Coordinates of C-alpha atoms and ligand atoms in Angstrom, one line a residue:
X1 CA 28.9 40.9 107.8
X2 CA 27.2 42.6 104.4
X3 CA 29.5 44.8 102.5
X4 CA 26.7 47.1 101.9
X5 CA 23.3 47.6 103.4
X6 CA 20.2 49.9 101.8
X7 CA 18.6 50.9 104.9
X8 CA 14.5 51.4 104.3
X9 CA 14.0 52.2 100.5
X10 CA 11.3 51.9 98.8
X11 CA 11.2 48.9 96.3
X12 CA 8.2 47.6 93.7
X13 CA 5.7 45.3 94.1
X14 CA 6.3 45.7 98.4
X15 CA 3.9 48.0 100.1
X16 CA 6.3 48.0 103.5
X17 CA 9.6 49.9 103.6
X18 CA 12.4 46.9 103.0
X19 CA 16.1 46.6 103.6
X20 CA 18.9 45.2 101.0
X21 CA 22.0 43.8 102.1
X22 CA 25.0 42.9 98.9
X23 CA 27.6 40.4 99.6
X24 CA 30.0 39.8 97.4
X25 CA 27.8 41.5 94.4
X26 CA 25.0 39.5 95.3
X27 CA 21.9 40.1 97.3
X28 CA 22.0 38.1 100.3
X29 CA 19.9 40.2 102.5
X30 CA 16.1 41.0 102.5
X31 CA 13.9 42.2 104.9
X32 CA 11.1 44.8 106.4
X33 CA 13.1 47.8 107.8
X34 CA 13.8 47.1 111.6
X35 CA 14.7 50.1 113.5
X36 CA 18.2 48.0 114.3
X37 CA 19.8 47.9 110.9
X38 CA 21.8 44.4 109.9
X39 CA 25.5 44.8 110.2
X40 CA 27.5 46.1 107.2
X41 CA 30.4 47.5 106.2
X42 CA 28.3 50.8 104.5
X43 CA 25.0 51.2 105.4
X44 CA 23.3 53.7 103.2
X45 CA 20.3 55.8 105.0
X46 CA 17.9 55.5 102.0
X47 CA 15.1 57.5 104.3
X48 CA 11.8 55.4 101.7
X49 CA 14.1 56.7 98.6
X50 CA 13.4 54.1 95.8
X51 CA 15.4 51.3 95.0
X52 CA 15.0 49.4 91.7
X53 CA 16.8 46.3 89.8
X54 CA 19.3 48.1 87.1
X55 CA 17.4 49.1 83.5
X56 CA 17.7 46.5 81.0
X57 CA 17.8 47.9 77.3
X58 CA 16.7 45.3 75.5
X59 CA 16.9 46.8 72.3
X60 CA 19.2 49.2 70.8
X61 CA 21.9 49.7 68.0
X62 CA 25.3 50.6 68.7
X63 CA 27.5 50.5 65.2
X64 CA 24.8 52.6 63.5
X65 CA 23.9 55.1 66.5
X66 CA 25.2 58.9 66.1
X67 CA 25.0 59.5 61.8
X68 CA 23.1 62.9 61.9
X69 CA 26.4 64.5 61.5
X70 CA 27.0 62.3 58.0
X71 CA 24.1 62.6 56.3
X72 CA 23.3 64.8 53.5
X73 CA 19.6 64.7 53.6
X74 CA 17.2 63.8 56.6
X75 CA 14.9 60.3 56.3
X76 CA 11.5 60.6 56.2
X77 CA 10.6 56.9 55.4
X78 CA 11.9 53.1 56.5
X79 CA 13.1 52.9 52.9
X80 CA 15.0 56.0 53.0
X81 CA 16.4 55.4 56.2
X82 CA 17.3 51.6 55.4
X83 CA 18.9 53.4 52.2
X84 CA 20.8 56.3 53.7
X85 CA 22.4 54.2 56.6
X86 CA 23.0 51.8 54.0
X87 CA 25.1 54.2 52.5
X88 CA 26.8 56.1 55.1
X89 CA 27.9 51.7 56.2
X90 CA 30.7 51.9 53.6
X91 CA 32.5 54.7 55.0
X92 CA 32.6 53.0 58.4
X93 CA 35.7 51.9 60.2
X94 CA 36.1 50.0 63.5
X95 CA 37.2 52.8 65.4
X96 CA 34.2 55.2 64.0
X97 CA 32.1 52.1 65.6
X98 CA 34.0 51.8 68.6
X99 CA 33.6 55.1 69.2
X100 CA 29.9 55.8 68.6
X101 CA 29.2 53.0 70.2
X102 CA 31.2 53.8 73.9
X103 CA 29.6 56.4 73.6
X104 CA 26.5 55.5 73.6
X105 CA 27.3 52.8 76.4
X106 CA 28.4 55.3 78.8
X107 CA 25.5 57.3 79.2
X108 CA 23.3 54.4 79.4
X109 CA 25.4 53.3 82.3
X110 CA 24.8 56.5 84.0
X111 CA 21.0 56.3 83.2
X112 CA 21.1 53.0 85.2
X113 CA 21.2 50.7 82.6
X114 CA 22.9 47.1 83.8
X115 CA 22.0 45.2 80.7
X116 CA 21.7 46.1 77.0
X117 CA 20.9 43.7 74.1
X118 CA 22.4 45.2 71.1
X119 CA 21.8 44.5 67.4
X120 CA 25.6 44.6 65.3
X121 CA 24.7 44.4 61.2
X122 CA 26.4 41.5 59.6
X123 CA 26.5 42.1 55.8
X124 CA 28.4 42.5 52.8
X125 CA 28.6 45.8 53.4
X126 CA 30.1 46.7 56.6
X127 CA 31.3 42.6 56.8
X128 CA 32.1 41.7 60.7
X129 CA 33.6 44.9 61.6
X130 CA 30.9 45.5 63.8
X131 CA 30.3 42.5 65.5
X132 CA 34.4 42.0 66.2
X133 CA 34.2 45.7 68.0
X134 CA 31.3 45.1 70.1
X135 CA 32.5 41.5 71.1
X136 CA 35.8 43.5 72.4
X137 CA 33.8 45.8 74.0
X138 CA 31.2 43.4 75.7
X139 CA 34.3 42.5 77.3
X140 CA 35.7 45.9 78.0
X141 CA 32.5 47.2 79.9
X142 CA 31.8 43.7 81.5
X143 CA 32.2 45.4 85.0
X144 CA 29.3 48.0 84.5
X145 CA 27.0 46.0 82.1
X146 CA 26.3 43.0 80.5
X147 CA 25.8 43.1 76.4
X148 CA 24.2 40.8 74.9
X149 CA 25.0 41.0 70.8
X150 CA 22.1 40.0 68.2
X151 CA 24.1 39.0 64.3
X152 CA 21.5 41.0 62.7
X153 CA 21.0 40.6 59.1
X154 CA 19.5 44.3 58.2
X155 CA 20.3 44.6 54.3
X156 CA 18.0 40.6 54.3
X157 CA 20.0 37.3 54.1
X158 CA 19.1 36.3 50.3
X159 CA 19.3 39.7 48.8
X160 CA 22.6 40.2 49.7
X161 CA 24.6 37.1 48.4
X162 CA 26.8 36.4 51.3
X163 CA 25.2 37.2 54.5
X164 CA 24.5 33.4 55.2
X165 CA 27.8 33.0 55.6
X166 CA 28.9 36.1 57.3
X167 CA 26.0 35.5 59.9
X168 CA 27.8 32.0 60.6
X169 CA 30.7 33.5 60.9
X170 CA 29.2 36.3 63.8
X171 CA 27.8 33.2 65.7
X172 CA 31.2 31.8 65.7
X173 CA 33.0 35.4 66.6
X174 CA 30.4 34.9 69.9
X175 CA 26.9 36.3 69.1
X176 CA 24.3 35.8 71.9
X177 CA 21.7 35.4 69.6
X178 CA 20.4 35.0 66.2
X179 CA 18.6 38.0 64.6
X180 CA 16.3 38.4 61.7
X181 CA 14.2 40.7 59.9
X182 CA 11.9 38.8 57.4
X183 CA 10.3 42.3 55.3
X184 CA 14.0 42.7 54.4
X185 CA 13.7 39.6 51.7
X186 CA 11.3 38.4 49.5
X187 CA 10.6 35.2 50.6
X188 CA 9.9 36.1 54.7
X189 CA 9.3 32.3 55.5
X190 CA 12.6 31.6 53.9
X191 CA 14.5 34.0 55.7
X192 CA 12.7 32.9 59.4
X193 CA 13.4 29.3 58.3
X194 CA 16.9 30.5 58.3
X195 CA 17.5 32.2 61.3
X196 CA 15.6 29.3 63.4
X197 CA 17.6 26.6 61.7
X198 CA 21.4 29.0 62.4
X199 CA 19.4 29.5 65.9
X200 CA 19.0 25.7 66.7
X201 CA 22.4 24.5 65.2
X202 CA 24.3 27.1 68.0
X203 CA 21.4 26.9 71.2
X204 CA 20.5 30.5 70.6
X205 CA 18.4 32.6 71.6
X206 CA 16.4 34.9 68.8
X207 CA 15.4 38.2 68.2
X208 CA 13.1 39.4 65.0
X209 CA 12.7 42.8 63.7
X210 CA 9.5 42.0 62.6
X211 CA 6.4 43.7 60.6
X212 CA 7.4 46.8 61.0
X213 CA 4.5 48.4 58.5
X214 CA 1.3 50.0 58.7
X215 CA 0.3 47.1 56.0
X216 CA -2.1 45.1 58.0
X217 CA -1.2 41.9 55.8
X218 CA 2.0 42.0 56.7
X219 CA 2.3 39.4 59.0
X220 CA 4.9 37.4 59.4
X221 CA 4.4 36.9 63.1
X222 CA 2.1 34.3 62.1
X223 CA 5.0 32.5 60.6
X224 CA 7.2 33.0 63.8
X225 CA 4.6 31.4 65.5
X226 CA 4.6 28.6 63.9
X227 CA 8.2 27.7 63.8
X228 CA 8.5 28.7 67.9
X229 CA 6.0 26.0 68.5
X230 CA 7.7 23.5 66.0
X231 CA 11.3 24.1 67.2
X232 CA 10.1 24.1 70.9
X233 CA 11.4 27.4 71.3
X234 CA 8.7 28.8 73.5
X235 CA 10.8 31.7 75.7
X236 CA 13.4 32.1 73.7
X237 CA 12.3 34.6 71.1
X238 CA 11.8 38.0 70.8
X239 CA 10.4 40.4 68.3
X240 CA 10.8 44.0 67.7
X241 CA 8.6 46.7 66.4
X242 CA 5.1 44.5 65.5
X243 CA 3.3 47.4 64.1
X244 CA 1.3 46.2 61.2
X245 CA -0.7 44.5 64.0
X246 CA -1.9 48.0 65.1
X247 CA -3.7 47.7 61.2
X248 CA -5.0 44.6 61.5
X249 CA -9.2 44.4 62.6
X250 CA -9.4 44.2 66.1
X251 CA -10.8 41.2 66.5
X252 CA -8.1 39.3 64.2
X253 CA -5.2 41.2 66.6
X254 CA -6.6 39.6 69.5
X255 CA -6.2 36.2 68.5
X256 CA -2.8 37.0 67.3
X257 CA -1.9 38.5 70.1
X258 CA -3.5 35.2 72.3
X259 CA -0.9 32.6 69.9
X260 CA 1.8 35.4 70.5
X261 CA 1.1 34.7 74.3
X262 CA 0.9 31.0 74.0
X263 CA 4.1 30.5 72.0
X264 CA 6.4 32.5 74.9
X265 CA 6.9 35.1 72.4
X266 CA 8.6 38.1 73.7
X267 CA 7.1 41.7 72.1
X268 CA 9.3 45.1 72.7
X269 CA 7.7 48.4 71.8
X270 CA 10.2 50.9 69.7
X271 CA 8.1 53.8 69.9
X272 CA 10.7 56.5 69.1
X273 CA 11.4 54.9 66.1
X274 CA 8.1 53.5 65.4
X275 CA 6.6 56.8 65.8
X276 CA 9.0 58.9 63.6
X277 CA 8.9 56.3 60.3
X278 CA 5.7 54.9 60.3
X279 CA 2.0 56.6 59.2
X280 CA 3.8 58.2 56.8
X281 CA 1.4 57.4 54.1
X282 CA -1.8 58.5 56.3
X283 CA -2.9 61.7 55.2
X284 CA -6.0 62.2 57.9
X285 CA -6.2 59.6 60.6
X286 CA -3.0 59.1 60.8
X287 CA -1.7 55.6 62.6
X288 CA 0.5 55.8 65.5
X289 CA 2.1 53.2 64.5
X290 CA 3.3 51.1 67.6
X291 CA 2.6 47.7 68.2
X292 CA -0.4 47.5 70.0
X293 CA 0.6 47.1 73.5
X294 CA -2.2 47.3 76.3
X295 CA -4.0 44.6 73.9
X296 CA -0.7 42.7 74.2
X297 CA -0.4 43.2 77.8
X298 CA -4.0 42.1 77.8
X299 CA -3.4 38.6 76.7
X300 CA -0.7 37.7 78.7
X301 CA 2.7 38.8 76.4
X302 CA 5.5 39.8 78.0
X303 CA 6.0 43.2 76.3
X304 CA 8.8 45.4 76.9
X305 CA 10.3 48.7 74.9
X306 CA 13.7 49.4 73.5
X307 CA 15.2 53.3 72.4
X308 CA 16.3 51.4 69.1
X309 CA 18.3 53.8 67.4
X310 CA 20.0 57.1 68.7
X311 CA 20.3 60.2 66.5
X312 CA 20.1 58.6 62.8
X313 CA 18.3 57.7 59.9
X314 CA 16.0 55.3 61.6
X315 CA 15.5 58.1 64.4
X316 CA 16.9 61.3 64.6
X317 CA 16.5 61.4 68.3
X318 CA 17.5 59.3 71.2
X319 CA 19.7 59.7 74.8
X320 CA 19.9 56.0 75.8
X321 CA 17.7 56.8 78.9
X322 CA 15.0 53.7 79.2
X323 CA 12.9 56.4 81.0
X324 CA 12.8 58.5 77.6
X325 CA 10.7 55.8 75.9
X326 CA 9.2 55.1 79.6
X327 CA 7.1 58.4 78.9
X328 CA 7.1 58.5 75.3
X329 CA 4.9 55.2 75.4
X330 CA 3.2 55.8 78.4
X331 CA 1.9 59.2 76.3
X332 CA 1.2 57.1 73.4
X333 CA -0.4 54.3 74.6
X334 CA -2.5 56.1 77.4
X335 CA -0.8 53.9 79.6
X336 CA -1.3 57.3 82.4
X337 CA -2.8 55.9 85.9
X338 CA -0.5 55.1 89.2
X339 CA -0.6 51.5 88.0
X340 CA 0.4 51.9 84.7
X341 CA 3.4 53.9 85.9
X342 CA 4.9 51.5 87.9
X343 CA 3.9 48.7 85.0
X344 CA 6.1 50.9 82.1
X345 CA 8.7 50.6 85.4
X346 CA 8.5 46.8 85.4
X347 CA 8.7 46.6 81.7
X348 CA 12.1 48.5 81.9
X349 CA 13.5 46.0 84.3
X350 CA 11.7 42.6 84.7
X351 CA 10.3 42.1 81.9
X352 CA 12.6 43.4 79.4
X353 CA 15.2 40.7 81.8
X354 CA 12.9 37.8 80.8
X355 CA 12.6 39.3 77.2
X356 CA 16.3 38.9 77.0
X357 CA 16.8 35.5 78.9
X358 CA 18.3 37.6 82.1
X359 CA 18.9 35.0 85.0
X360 CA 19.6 35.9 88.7
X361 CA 18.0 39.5 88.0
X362 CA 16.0 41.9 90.4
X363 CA 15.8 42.8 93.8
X364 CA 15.2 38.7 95.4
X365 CA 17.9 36.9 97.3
X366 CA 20.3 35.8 95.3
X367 CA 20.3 37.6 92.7
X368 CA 22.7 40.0 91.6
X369 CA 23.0 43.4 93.2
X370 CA 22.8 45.4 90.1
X371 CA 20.7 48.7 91.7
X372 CA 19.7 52.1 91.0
X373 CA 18.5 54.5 93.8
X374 CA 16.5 57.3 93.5
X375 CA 15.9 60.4 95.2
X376 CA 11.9 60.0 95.1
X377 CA 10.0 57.8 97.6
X378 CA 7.2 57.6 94.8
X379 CA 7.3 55.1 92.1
X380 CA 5.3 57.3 89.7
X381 CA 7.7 60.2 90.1
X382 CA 10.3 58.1 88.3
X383 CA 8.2 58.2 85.5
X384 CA 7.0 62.0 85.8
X385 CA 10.1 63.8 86.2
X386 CA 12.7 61.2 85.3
X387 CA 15.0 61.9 87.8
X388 CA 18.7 62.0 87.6
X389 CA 19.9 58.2 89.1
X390 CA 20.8 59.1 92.1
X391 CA 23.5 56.3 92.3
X392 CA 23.8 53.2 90.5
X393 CA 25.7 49.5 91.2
X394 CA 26.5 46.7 89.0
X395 CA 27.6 43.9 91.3
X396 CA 27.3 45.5 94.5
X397 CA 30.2 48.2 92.8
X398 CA 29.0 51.9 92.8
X399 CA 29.2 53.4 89.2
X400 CA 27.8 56.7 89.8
X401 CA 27.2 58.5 92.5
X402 CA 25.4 62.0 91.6
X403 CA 25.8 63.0 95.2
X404 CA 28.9 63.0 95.5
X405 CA 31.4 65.2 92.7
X406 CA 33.0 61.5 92.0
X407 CA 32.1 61.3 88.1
X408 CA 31.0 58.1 86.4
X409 CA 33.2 55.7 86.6
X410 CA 34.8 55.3 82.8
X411 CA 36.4 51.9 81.5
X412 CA 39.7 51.9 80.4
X413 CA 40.4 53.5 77.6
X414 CA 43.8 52.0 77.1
X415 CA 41.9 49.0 75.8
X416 CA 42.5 49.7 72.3
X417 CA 41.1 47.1 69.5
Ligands
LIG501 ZN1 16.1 47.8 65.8

């Protein structure tokens, strides 16, 4: 017998009304709706309600999210806002982090979100305070979603003597994945040579914060390439931001975007951030300054978004809800028809889950019955009106249930670090 059964929802990709059973966490049953439901220990009456796989954030910051408070002046450029947080890093304690960040982390869970990628700063500055708080909390919140943690190098690796070693030391404290962010030194190819060779010693994954300019010669995508192809590395790295590209002559971005394709390279969209930092220098015409994604899409790369930051230098805005920078990018890449809705839908589940190397994800048999209902039978209203999640499951376990006054389920807070 299934423990629980979603009797006739609405899921993507499937133009007749289906049924979910979970066993166990796992999805074990899948099917058109039959009149005579499968036997199961809850049956929920979805009456064509929506059912998707849980969001995956596959991009965000947790130890630097929450400084508006702190700072004495507002950002208004990627300089001042790598500057500023750079700053307010000293001051930082573990429990500050830890508590930022759980906060954060709850209302994503209550948004839907199943998996998060996160990036944790490893430098001289704030050392591997964040990366030893998030690994204890990976652990603390393992019941309501998966965190994967990037050793990001934000001040550069070379200009801060040091950071080589602290990032070794954060891949053996249990980073996921290597990060990088080649505009942060002055030798980019020395700093990607870096993270693919730390990358390839440990089998990790990587992740790039990557040309994040309006300067269309800033391209260091090309060099990413390159080494993705030469450490046969094809699906196992990611880049973040990508703007320049937006600068660069179309025709040039399209091949780009075709070897971006061809090396299994992973492209997320940061519009809120993206948005707020960059055009700055425009005075008419001003860039929007997003990775060009429909040309992306285009050619084949799997492109998803990420909210980034919340409330801080980088971006003084931000809730954590994936359907936040759902609309903000559908708005700003005209990505507005019925098609494109449920696409920015996809990109919020599937393909940020390949972005981030997610196994055993979605709504297929088998996989893992991580599940957000909706109270909309139309895909494209999840989009429009954003919806409070009518109830969400990691592992077949309810987390919320708006319908009922049970609140969100919290983790234990007598975990202390
Ligand atoms: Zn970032």
């Amino acid at each position: 017998m299934l423990d629980l059964l979603f009797h006739n929802v609405t899921i993507p990709h499937s133009s007749e009304r289906m049924d979910v059973g979970v066993s166990d966490g796992i999805i074990t049953y899948l099917a058109e709706t039959e009149d005579e439901a499968a036997i199961a220990k809850e049956v929920i009456e979805a009456d064509g309600n929506v059912l998707l796989p849980g969001f995956v954030e596959p991009h965000i910051h947790l130890d630097k999210a929450y400084l508006l408070d702190q700072m004495e002046q507002d950002a208004t450029n990627l300089t001042e806002a790598i500057q500023f947080t750079s700053e307010l890093k000293k001051s930082f304690t573990k429990e500050d982090i830890r508590e930022r960040s759980i906060k954060v982390l709850e209302k994503c869970i209550g948004y839907g979100v199943t998996h998060l990628r996160c990036h944790v700063e490893v430098d001289p500055i704030v050392g591997l305070k964040g990366m030893e708080v998030l690994s204890d909390l990976r652990e603390t919140f393992r019941d309501q979603l998966q965190i994967q943690l990037v050793a990001f190098p934000q001040e550069g690796i070379f200009k801060q003597p040091g950071t080589a070693d602290l990032m070794e030391k954060a891949m053996l404290l249990g980073a996921d994945v290597v990060g990088g962010i080649p505009y942060n030194d002055d030798d980019a190819v020395e700093h990607i040579d870096f993270v693919f060779a730390l990358a390839a010693k440990w089998n990790k994954p990587i992740d790039f914060h990557v040309d994040f300019s309006d300067d269309p010669t800033q391209l260091a995508i090309r060099d990413i390439v390159k080494r993705t192809l030469a450490y046969d590395y094809q699906g196992r790295v990611s880049v973040g931001h990508l703007t320049s590209l937006a600068s660069v002559p179309y025709h040039e971005a399209q091949l780009i975007a075709e070897d971006i394709a061809e090396a299994g390279i992973s492209v997320m969209a940061l519009p809120a951030t993206d948005l707020f930092l960059n055009g700055r220098s425009d005075q008419e015409r001003v860039r929007r300054g997003v990775t060009p994604v429909k040309l992306l899409i285009e050619k084949g790369v799997n492109v998803s978004f990420g909210t980034n930051n919340i409330q801080n230098p980088f971006t003084p805005f931000g809730t954590g809800d994936p359907l936040d920078i759902a609309l903000l990018l559908a708005q700003v890449a005209q990505l507005g028809t019925k098609q494109d809705a449920e696409l920015l839908l996809d990109m919020a589940t599937v393909h940020a889950a390949k972005a981030i190397g997610l196994e055993e994800y979605g709504i297929a048999l088998h996989n893992q019955a991580d599940l957000i209902l909706f109270d909309t039978t139309n895909l494209r209203q999840i989009l429009l009106e954003r919806p409070p999640r009518q109830t969400v499951w990691k592992r077949g376990v309810k987390q919320r249930d708006n319908n009922s006054d049970e609140k969100m389920i919290h983790v234990a807070h007598g975990a202390e670090i």
